Coordinates of C-alpha atoms in Angstrom, one line a residue:
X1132 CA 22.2 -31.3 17.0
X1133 CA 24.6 -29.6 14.2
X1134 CA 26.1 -28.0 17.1
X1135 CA 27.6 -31.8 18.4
X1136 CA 30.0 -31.6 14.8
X1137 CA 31.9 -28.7 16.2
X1138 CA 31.5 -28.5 19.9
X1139 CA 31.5 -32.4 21.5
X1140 CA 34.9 -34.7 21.6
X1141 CA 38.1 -34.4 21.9
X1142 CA 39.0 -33.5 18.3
X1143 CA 37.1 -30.6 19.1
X1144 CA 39.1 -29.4 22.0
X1145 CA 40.3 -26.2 19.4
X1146 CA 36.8 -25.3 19.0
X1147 CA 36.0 -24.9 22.8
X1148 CA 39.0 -22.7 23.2
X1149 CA 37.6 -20.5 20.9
X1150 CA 34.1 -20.6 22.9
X1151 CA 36.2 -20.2 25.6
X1152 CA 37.5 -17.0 24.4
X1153 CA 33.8 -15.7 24.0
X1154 CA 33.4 -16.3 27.4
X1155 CA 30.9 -19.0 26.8
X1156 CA 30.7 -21.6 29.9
X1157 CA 30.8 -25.2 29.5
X1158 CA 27.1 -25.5 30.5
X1159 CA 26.2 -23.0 27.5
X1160 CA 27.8 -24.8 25.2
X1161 CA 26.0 -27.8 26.0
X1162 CA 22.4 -26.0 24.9
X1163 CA 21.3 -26.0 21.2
X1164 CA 23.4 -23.0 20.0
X1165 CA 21.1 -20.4 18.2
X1166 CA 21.7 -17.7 16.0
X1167 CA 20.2 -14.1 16.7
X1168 CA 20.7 -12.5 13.3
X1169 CA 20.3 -9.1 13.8
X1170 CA 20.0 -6.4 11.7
X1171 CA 20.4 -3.3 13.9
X1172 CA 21.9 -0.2 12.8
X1173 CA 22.5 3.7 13.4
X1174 CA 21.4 4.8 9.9
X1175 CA 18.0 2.9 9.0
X1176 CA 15.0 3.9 11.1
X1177 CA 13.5 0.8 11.0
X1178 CA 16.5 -0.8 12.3
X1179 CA 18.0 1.7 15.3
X1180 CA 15.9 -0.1 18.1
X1181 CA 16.7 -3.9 16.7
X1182 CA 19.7 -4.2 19.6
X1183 CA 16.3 -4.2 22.1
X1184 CA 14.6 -6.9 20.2
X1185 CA 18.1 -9.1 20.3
X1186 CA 18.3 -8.7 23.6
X1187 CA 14.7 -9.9 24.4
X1188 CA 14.8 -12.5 21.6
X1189 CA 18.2 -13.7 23.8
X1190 CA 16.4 -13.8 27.0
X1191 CA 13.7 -15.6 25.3
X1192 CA 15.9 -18.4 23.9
X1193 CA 17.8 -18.5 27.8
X1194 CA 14.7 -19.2 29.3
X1195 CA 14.1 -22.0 27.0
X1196 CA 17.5 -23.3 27.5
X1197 CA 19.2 -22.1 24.7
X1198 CA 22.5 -20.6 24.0
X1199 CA 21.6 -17.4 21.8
X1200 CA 24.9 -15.7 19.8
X1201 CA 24.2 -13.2 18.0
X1202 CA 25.8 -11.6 14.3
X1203 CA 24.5 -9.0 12.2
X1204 CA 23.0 -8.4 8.9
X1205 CA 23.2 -5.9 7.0
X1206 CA 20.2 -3.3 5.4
X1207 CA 19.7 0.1 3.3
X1208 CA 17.1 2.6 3.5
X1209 CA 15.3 3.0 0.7
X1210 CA 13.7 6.3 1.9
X1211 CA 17.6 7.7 2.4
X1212 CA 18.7 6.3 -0.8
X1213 CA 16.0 7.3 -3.0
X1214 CA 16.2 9.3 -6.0
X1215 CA 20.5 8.7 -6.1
X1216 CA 22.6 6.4 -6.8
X1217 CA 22.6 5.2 -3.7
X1218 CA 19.0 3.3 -4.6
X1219 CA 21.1 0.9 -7.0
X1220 CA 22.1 -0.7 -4.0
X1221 CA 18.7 -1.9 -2.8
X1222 CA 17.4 -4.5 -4.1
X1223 CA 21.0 -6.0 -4.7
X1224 CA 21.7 -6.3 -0.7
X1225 CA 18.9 -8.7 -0.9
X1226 CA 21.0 -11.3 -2.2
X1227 CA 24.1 -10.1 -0.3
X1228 CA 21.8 -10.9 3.0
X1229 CA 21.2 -14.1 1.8
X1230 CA 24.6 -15.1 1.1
X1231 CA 26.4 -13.7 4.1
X1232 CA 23.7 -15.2 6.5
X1233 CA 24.4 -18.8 5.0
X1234 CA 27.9 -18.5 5.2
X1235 CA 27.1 -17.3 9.0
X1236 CA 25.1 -20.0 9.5
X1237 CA 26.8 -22.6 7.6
X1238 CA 30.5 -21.7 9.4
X1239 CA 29.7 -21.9 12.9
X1240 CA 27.1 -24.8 13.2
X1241 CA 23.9 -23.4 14.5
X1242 CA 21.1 -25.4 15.6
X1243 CA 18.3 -22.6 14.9
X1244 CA 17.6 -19.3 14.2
X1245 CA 16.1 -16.2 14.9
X1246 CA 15.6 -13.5 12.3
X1247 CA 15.7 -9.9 13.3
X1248 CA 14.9 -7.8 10.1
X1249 CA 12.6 -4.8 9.4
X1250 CA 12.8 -3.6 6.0
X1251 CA 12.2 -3.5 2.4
X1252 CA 14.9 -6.1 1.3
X1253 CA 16.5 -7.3 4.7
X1254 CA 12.8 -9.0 5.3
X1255 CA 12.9 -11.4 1.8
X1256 CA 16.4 -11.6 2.2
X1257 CA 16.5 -13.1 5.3
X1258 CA 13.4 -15.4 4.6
X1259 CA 15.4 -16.3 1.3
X1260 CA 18.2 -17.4 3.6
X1261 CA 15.8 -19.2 6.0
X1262 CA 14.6 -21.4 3.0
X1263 CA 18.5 -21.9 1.7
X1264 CA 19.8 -22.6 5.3
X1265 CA 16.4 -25.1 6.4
X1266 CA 17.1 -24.8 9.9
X1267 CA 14.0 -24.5 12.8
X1268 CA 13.5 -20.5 12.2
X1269 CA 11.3 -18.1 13.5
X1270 CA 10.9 -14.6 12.9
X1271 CA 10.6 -11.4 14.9
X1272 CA 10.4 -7.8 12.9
X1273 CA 11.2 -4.6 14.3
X1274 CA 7.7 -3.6 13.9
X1275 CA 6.0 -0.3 11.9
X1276 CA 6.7 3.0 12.6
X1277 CA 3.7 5.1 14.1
X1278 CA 2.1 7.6 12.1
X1279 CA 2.9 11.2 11.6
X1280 CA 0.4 13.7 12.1
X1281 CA 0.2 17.0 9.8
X1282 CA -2.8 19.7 10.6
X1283 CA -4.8 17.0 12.5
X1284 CA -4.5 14.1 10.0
X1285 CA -2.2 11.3 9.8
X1286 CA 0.8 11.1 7.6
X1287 CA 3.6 9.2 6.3
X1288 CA 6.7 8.8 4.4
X1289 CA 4.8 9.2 1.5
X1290 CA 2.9 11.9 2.5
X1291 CA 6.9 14.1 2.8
X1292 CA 7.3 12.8 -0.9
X1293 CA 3.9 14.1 -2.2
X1294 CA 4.8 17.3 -0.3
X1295 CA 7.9 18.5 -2.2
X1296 CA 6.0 17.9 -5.4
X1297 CA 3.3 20.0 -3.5
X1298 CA 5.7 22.5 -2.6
X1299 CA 7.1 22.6 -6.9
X1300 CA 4.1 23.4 -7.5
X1301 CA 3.2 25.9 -5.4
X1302 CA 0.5 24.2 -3.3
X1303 CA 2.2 24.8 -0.4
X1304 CA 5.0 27.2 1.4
X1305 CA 8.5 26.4 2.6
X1306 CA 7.1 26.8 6.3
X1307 CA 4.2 24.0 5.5
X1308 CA 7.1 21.6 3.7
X1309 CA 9.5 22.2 7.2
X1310 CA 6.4 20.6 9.3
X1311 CA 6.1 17.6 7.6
X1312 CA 9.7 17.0 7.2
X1313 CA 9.5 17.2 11.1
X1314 CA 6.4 15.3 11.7
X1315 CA 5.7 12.8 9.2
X1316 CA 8.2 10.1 10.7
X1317 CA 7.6 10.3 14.4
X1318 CA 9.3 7.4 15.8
X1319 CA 11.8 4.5 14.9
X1320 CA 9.9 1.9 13.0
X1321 CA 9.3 0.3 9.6
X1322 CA 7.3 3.5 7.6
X1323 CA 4.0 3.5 8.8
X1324 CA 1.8 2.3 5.3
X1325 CA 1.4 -0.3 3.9
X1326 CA 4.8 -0.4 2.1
X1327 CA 7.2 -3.0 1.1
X1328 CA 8.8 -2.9 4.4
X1329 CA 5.6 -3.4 6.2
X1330 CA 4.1 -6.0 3.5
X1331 CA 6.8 -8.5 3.4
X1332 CA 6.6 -8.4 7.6
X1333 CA 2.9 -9.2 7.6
X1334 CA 3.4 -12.1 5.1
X1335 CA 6.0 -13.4 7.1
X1336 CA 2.8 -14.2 9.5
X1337 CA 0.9 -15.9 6.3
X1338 CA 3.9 -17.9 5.4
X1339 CA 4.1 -19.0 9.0
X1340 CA 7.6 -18.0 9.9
X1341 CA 6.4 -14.8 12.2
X1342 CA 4.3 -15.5 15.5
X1343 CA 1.0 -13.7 15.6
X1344 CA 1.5 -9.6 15.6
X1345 CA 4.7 -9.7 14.0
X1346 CA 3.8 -7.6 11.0
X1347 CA 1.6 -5.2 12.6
X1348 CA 2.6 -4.5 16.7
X1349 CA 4.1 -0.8 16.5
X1350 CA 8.3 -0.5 16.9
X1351 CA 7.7 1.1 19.9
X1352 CA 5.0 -0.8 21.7
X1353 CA 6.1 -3.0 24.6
X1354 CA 3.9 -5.7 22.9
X1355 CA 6.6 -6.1 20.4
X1356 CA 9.3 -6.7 23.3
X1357 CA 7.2 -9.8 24.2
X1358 CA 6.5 -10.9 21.3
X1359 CA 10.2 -11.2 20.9
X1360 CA 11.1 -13.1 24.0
X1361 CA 8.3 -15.4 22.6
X1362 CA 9.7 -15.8 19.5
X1363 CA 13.2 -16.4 21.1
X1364 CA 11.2 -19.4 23.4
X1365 CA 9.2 -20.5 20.1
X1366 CA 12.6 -21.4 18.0
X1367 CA 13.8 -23.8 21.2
X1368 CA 10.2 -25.5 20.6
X1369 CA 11.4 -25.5 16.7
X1370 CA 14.3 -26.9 17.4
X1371 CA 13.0 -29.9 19.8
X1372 CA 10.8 -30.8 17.0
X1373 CA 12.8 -30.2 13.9
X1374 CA 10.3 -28.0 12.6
X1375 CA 12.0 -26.3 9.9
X1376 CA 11.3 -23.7 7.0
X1377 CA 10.7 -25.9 4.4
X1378 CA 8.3 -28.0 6.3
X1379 CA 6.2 -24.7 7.0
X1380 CA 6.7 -22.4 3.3
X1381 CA 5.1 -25.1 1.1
X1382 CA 3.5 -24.6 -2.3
X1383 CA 0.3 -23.5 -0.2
X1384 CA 1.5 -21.5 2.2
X1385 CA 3.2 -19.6 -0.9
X1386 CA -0.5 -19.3 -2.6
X1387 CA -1.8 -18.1 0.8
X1388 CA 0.8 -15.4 0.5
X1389 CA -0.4 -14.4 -2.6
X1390 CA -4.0 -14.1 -1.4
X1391 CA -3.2 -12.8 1.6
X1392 CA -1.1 -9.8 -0.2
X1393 CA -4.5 -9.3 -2.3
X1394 CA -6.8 -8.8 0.7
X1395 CA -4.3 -6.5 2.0
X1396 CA -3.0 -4.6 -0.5
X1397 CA 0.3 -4.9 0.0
X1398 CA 3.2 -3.2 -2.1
X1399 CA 4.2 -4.8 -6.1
X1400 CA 7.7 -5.2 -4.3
X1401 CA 6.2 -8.5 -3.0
X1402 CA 5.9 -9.9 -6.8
X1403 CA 9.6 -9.6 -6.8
X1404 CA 10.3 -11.3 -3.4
X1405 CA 7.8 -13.9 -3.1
X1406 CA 9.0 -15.3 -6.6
X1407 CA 12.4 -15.3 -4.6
X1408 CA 11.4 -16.4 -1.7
X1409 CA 9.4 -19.3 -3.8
X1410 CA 12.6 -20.5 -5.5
X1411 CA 15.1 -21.1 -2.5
X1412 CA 11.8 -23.1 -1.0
X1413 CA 12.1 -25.1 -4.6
X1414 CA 8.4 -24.1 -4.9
X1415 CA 7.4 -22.8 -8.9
X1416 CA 5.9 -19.6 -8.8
X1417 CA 3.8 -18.5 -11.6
X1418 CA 3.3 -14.7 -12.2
X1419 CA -0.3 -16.3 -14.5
X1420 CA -1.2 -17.6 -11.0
X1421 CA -1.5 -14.0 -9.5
X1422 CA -4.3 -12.4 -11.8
X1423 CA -6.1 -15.8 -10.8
X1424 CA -6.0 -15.2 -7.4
X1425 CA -6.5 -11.9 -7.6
X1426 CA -9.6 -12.3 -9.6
X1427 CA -11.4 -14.4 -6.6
X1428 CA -9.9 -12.4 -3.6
X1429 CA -11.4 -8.9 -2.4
X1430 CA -9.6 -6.0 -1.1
X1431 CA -10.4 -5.7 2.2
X1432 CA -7.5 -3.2 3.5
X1433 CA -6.9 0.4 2.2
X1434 CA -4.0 1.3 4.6
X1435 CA -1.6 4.1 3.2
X1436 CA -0.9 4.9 0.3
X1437 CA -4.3 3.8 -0.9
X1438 CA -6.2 4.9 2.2
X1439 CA -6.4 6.9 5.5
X1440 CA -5.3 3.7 7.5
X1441 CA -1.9 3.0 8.8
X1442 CA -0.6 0.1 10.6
X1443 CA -1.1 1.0 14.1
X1444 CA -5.2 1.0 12.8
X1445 CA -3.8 -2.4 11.2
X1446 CA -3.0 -3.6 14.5
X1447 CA -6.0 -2.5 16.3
X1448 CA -8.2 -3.9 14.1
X1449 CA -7.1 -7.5 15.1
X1450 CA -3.8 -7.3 12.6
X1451 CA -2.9 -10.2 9.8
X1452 CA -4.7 -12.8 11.5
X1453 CA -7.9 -10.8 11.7
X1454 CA -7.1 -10.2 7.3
X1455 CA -6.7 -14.1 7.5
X1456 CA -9.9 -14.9 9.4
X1457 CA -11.8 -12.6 6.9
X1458 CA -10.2 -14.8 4.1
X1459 CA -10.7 -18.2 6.1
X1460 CA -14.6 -18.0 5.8
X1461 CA -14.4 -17.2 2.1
X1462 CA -12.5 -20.4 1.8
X1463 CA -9.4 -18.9 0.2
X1464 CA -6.9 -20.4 2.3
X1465 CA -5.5 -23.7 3.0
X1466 CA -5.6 -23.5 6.4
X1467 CA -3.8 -26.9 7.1
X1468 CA -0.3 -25.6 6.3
X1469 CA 2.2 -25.5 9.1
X1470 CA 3.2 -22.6 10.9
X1471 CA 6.1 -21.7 13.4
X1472 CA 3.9 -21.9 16.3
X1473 CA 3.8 -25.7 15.7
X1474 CA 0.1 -25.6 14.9
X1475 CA -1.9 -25.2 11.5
X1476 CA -3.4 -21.3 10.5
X1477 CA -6.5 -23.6 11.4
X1478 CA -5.5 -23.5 14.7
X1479 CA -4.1 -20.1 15.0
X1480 CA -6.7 -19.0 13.6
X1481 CA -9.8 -19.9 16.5
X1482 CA -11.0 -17.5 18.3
X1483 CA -9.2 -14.6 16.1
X1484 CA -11.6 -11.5 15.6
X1485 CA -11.7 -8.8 13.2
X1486 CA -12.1 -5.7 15.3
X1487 CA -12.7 -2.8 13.1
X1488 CA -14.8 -3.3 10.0
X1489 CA -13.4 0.4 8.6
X1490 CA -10.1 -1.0 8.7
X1491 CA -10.7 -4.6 7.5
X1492 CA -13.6 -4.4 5.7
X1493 CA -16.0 -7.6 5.5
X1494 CA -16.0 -9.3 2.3
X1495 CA -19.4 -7.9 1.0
X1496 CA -18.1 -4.6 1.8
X1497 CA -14.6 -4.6 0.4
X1498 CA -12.8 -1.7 -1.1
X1499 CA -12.9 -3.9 -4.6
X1500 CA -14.1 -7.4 -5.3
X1501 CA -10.5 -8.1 -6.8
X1502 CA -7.0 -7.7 -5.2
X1503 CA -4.6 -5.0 -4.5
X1504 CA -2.4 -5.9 -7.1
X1505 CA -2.8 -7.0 -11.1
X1506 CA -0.4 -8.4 -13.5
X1507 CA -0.7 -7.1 -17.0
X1508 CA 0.6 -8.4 -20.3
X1509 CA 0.8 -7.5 -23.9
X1510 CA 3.3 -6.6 -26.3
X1511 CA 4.6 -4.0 -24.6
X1512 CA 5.3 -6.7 -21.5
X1513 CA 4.6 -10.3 -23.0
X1514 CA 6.1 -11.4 -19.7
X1515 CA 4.6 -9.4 -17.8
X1516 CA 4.1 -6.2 -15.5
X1517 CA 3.0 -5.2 -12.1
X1518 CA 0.8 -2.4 -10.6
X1519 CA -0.8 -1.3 -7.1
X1520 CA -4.4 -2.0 -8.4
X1521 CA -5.7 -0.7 -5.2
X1522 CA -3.8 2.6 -5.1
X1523 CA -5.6 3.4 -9.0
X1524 CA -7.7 6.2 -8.9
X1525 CA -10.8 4.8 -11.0
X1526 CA -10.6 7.2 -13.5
X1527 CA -7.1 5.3 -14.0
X1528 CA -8.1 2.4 -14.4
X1529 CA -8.5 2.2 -18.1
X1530 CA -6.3 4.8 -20.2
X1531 CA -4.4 5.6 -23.5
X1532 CA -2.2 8.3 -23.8
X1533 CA 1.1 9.4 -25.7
X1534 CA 4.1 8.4 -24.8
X1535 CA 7.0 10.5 -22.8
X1536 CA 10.2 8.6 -23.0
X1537 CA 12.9 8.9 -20.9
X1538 CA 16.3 7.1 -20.2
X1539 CA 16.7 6.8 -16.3
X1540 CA 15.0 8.3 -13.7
X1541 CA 17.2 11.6 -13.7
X1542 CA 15.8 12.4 -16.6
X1543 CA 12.2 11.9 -16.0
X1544 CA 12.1 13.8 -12.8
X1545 CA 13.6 17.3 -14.1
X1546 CA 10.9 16.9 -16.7
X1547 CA 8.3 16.3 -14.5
X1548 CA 9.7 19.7 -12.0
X1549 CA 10.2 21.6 -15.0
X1550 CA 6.4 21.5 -16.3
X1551 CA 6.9 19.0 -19.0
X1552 CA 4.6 16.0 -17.9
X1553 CA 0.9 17.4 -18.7
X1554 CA -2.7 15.2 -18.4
X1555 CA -3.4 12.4 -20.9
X1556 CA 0.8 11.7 -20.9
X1557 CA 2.0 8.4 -20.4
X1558 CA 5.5 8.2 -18.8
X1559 CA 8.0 5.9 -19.7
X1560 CA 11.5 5.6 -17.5
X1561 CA 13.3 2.6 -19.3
X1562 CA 16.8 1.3 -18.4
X1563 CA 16.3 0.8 -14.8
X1564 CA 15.9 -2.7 -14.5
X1565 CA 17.6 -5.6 -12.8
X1566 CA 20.3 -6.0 -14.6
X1567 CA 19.9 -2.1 -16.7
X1568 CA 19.8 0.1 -14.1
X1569 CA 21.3 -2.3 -12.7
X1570 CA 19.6 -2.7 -9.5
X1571 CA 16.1 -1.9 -10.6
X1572 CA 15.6 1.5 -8.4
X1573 CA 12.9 1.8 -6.7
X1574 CA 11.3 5.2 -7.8
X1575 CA 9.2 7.2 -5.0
X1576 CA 10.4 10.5 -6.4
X1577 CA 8.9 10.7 -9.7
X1578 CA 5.4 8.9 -8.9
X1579 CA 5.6 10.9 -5.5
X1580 CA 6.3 14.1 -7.5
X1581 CA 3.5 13.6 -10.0
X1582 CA 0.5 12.7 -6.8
X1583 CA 2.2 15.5 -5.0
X1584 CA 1.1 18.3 -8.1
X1585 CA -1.9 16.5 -8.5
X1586 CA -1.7 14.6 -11.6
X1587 CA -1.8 11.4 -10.5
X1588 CA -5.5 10.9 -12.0
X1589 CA -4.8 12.1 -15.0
X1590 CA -0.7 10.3 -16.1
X1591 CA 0.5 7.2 -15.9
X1592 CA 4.2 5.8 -15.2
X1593 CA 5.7 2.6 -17.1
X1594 CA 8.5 1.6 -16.4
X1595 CA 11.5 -2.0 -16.1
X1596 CA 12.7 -0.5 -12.8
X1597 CA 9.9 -0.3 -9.5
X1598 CA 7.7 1.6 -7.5
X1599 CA 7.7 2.0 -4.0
X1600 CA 5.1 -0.1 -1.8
X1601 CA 4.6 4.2 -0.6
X1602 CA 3.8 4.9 -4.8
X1603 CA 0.1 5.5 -5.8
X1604 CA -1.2 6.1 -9.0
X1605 CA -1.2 4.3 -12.5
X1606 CA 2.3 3.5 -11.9
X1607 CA 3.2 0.3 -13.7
X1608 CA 6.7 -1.4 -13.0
X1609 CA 8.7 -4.6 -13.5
X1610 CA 8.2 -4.6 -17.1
X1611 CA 9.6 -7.8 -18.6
X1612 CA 11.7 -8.4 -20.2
X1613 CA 13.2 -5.1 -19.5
X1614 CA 14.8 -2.6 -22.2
X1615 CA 18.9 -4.1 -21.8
X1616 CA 17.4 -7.3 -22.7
X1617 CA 15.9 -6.3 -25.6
X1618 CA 12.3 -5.8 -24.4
X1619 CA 9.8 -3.8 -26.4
X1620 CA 10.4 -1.0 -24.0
X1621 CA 13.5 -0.4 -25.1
X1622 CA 11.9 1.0 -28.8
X1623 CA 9.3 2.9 -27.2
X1624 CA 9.3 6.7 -29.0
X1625 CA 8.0 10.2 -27.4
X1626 CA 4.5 10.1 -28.8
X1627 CA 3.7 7.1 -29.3
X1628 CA 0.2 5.8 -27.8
X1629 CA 0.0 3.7 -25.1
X1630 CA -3.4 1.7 -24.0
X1631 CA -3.7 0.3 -20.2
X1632 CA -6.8 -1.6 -19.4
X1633 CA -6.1 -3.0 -15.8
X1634 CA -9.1 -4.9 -15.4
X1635 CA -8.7 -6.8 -18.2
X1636 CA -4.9 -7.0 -17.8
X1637 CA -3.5 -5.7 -20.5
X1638 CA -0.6 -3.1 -21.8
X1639 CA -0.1 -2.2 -25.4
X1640 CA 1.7 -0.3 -27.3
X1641 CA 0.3 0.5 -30.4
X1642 CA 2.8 0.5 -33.0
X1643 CA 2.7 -1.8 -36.0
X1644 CA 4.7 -5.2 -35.6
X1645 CA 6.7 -4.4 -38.6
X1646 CA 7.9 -0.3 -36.9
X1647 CA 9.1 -2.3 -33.8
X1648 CA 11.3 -4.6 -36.4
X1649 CA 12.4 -1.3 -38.0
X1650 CA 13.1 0.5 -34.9
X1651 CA 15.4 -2.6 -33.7
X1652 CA 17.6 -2.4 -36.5
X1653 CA 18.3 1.5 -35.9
X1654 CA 17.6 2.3 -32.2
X1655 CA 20.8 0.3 -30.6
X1656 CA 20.3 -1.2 -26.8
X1657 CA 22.2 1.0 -24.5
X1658 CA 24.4 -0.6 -21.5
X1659 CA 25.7 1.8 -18.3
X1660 CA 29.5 1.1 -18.0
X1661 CA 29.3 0.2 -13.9
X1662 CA 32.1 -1.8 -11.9
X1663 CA 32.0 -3.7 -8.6
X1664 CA 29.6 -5.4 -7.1
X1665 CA 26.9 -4.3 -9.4
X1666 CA 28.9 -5.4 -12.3
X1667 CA 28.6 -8.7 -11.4
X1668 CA 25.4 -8.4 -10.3
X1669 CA 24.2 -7.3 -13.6
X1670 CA 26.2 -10.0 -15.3
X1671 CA 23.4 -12.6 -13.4
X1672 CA 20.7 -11.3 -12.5
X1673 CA 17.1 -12.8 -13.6
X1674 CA 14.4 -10.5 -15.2
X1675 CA 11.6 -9.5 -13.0
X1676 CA 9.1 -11.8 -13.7
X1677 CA 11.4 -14.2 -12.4
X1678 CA 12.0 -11.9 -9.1
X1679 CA 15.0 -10.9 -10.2
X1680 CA 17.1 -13.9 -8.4
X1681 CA 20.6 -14.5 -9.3
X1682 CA 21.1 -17.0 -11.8
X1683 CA 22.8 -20.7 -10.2

């Protein structure tokens, strides 16, 4: 066991002292020693009851005969930090997670681990540091928030957002905006759509690292207490057998990812992590790939944003494995992969029923015969962009409009509350990506805004920064390479037309090869003067289509 190096022998008499000053008995350090990484806080919903789930997850890992030890990890919300300046520190804790876990991990000698996260970037992060580290690992979410209700119907996050640009535009009254402010986010929990959040926590069931339930079992159900003492026993049984995360998030279980994020519908944040989450596995990850998959794969979930599900109706229905089944009997998976439960999804997957045909729709029944999400190309991305296929309105599907240009997200949401943004328009926020913004916000507010005042079938958004997994709408991000690197994007003027044709996969700009030549030599690339930590994160970051990893 790594634990031996620093606890057995004499030479590590100085070592047991310390244990000794933890108050740890000679019997306990004679147990595998495993890590609880834990990302509990007092400011991040999704994280204020993950000091419950340690505390099973410890008992879990005692029973087994264990020693669990618990440190923390660190998370932001993006729903608190939207729309500021605070949202450039998003994505970039995604790395920070990474790094500071390994260091954890690689200081004090662990012999396993359990991963407590919950949200948008502490999930990938932590699975990124799972791959790094190669350890027996399981993990164990926080779970989903339930949903809101609002005049008898169910509501989310996303819901509050579409209401203040509801509320701009005189839809509805101070009074009506107060009551969902109050009852949209009901309990503690990972927002309750089909979010990034949410998305990455049910893949962490396709990539085998999370024990059946773990994306989908509400915050506050008891289930989800169980399921972490289980997945504190599980990581002892991980440990005996030297199971560890490389051995389980192979080049298949990666593809089944992908599939499984089409069937599901899952947020365009997830072509930013799994690439990430791909290259600390050392598996390539093709953005091509995606369209490929998509093209074969139905859409059999419509949970919110794109639909009136949610994922307690997620979880009632049977949950991922229920998603997985579906996809199982298409022959879309590779069902032989490993999983932390030390059997195959073959084997997880017997006797595992879909339970509500509404909420996971049979194949010849599916909400579209292609997946949630499409990556486009042209020469307005020639390496690529991503949109939320599934949360299109139809009419949105296919569209060409003139452009509205704007240099940061500021700027394009006091247009769009001022009256400025009218049908036909095609929306363009530039300077917002990876290594531009830097920190490639993720931007609710403006897409949010635009739904809210009803426009949402009739304008489109483009833009090098994201969307939220809670966006809907033509709202096209991750636009590569991005405008501080000298991407087409970066010469894109008010007026210009735009064509989108997401079936067919394509994004152009239609201005003449020789204009974009012309307009490189007199439109100079613009670079935000920033200091600290996302100074240096900007100085090596990746573009998107890469998942915006930090450059070794």
């Amino acid at each position: 066991m790594i634990k031996d190096t620093i606890v057995d022998g004499f030479q590590n008499a100085p070592h047991r002292s310390l244990y000794h000053a933890l108050g740890m008995t000679d019997e306990e350090m004679s147990r595998p020693l495993i890590g609880v990484v834990c990302s509990y806080n007092e400011i991040v919903p999704g994280h204020t009851n993950l000091d419950k789930i340690a505390q099973a997850v410890k008992l879990g890992v005692a029973m087994a005969g264990g020693t669990p030890i618990m440190f923390p990890a660190i998370t932001v919300c993006d729903g608190i930090a939207m729309g500021h300046t605070g949202m450039k520190y998003s994505l970039v804790t995604r790395d920070l997670i990474a790094d500071s876990t390994e260091a954890m991990v690689r200081a004090h000698g662990f012999d396993g681990l359990v991963m407590i996260p919950n949200c948008d970037k502490n999930v990938p992060g932590l699975l990124m540091a799972a791959a790094r580290l190669n350890i027996p690992t399981v993990f164990v979410s926080g779970g989903p928030m339930l949903a809101g209700r609002v005049n008898g119907k169910k509501r989310s996050l996303s819901s509050m957002f579409e209401a203040v640009g509801a509320y701009t535009a005189g839809k509805i009254n101070e009074e009506q905006l107060t009551e969902f402010e109050r009852k949209v986010c009901p309990t503690c929990g990972s927002c309750s759509g089909m979010y990034t959040a949410n998305s990455m926590n049910c893949l962490t069931e396709v990539l085998g690292m999370g024990l059946k339930g773990n994306g989908t079992i509400p915050a506050v159900y008891s289930a989800r207490i169980e399921l972490a003492k289980h997945a504190g026993m599980q990581v002892m049984e991980l440990v005996k057998k030297n199971i560890r995360p490389r051995d389980i998030m192979t080049a298949a279980a990666i593809k089944n990812a992908i599939t499984a994020d089409m069937a599901l519908g899952c947020s365009t944040n997830s072509m930013l992590h799994l690439p990430a989450i791909a290259n600390e596995c050392g598996v390539p990850f093709d953005l091509d790939e995606v369209n490929e998959i998509s093209e074969k794969t139905p859409n059999l979930c419509h949970l919110a944003p794109a639909g009136p599900t949610y994922m307690e109706d997620l979880n009632e229905a049977g949950g991922v494995h229920a998603v997985l089944k579906e996809l199982e009997a298409l022959n879309l998976l590779d069902t032989s992969v490993l999983t932390c439960t030390g059997k195959t999804m073959k084997e997880n997957l017997e006797g595992v029923v879909n339970l509500d045909e509404e909420v996971i729709r049979k194949p010849e029944n599916a909400f579209g015969k292609t997946g949630g999400i499409a990556v486009l190309k042209g020469n307005l991305a020639p390496d690529g962009c991503v949109v939320k296929r599934a949360a299109v309105a139809p009419e949105m599907l296919v569209h060409e409009g003139p452009a509205k240009v704007f240099e940061s997200e500021e700027e394009c949401i006091a247009a769009i509350y001022g009256g400025k943004i009218v049908k036909g328009d095609v929306v363009v926020i530039r300077y917002e990506g990876p290594a531009g913004g830097p920190g490639m916000r993720e931007m609710l507010s403006p897409t949010s805004a635009i739904a809210g005042m009803g426009l949402d079938k009739d304008v489109a958004l483009i833009t090098d920064g994201r969307f939220s997994g809670a966006t809907r709408g033509a709202s096209i991000g991750h636009v590569s390479p991005e405008a501080v690197s000298g991407g087409i994007i970066a010469y894109v003027k008010d007026g210009d037309i735009i064509s989108i044709d997401i079936p067919n996969y394509s994004i152009k700009l239609n201005v003449s090869d020789e204009e974009i030549e012309k307009r490189k030599a007199e439109m100079p690339i613009k670079k935000k003067e920033v200091s600290g930590y996302l100074k240096r994160y900007a100085a090596q970051v990746s573009s998107a289509d890469k998942g915006a990893i930090i450059n070794k």
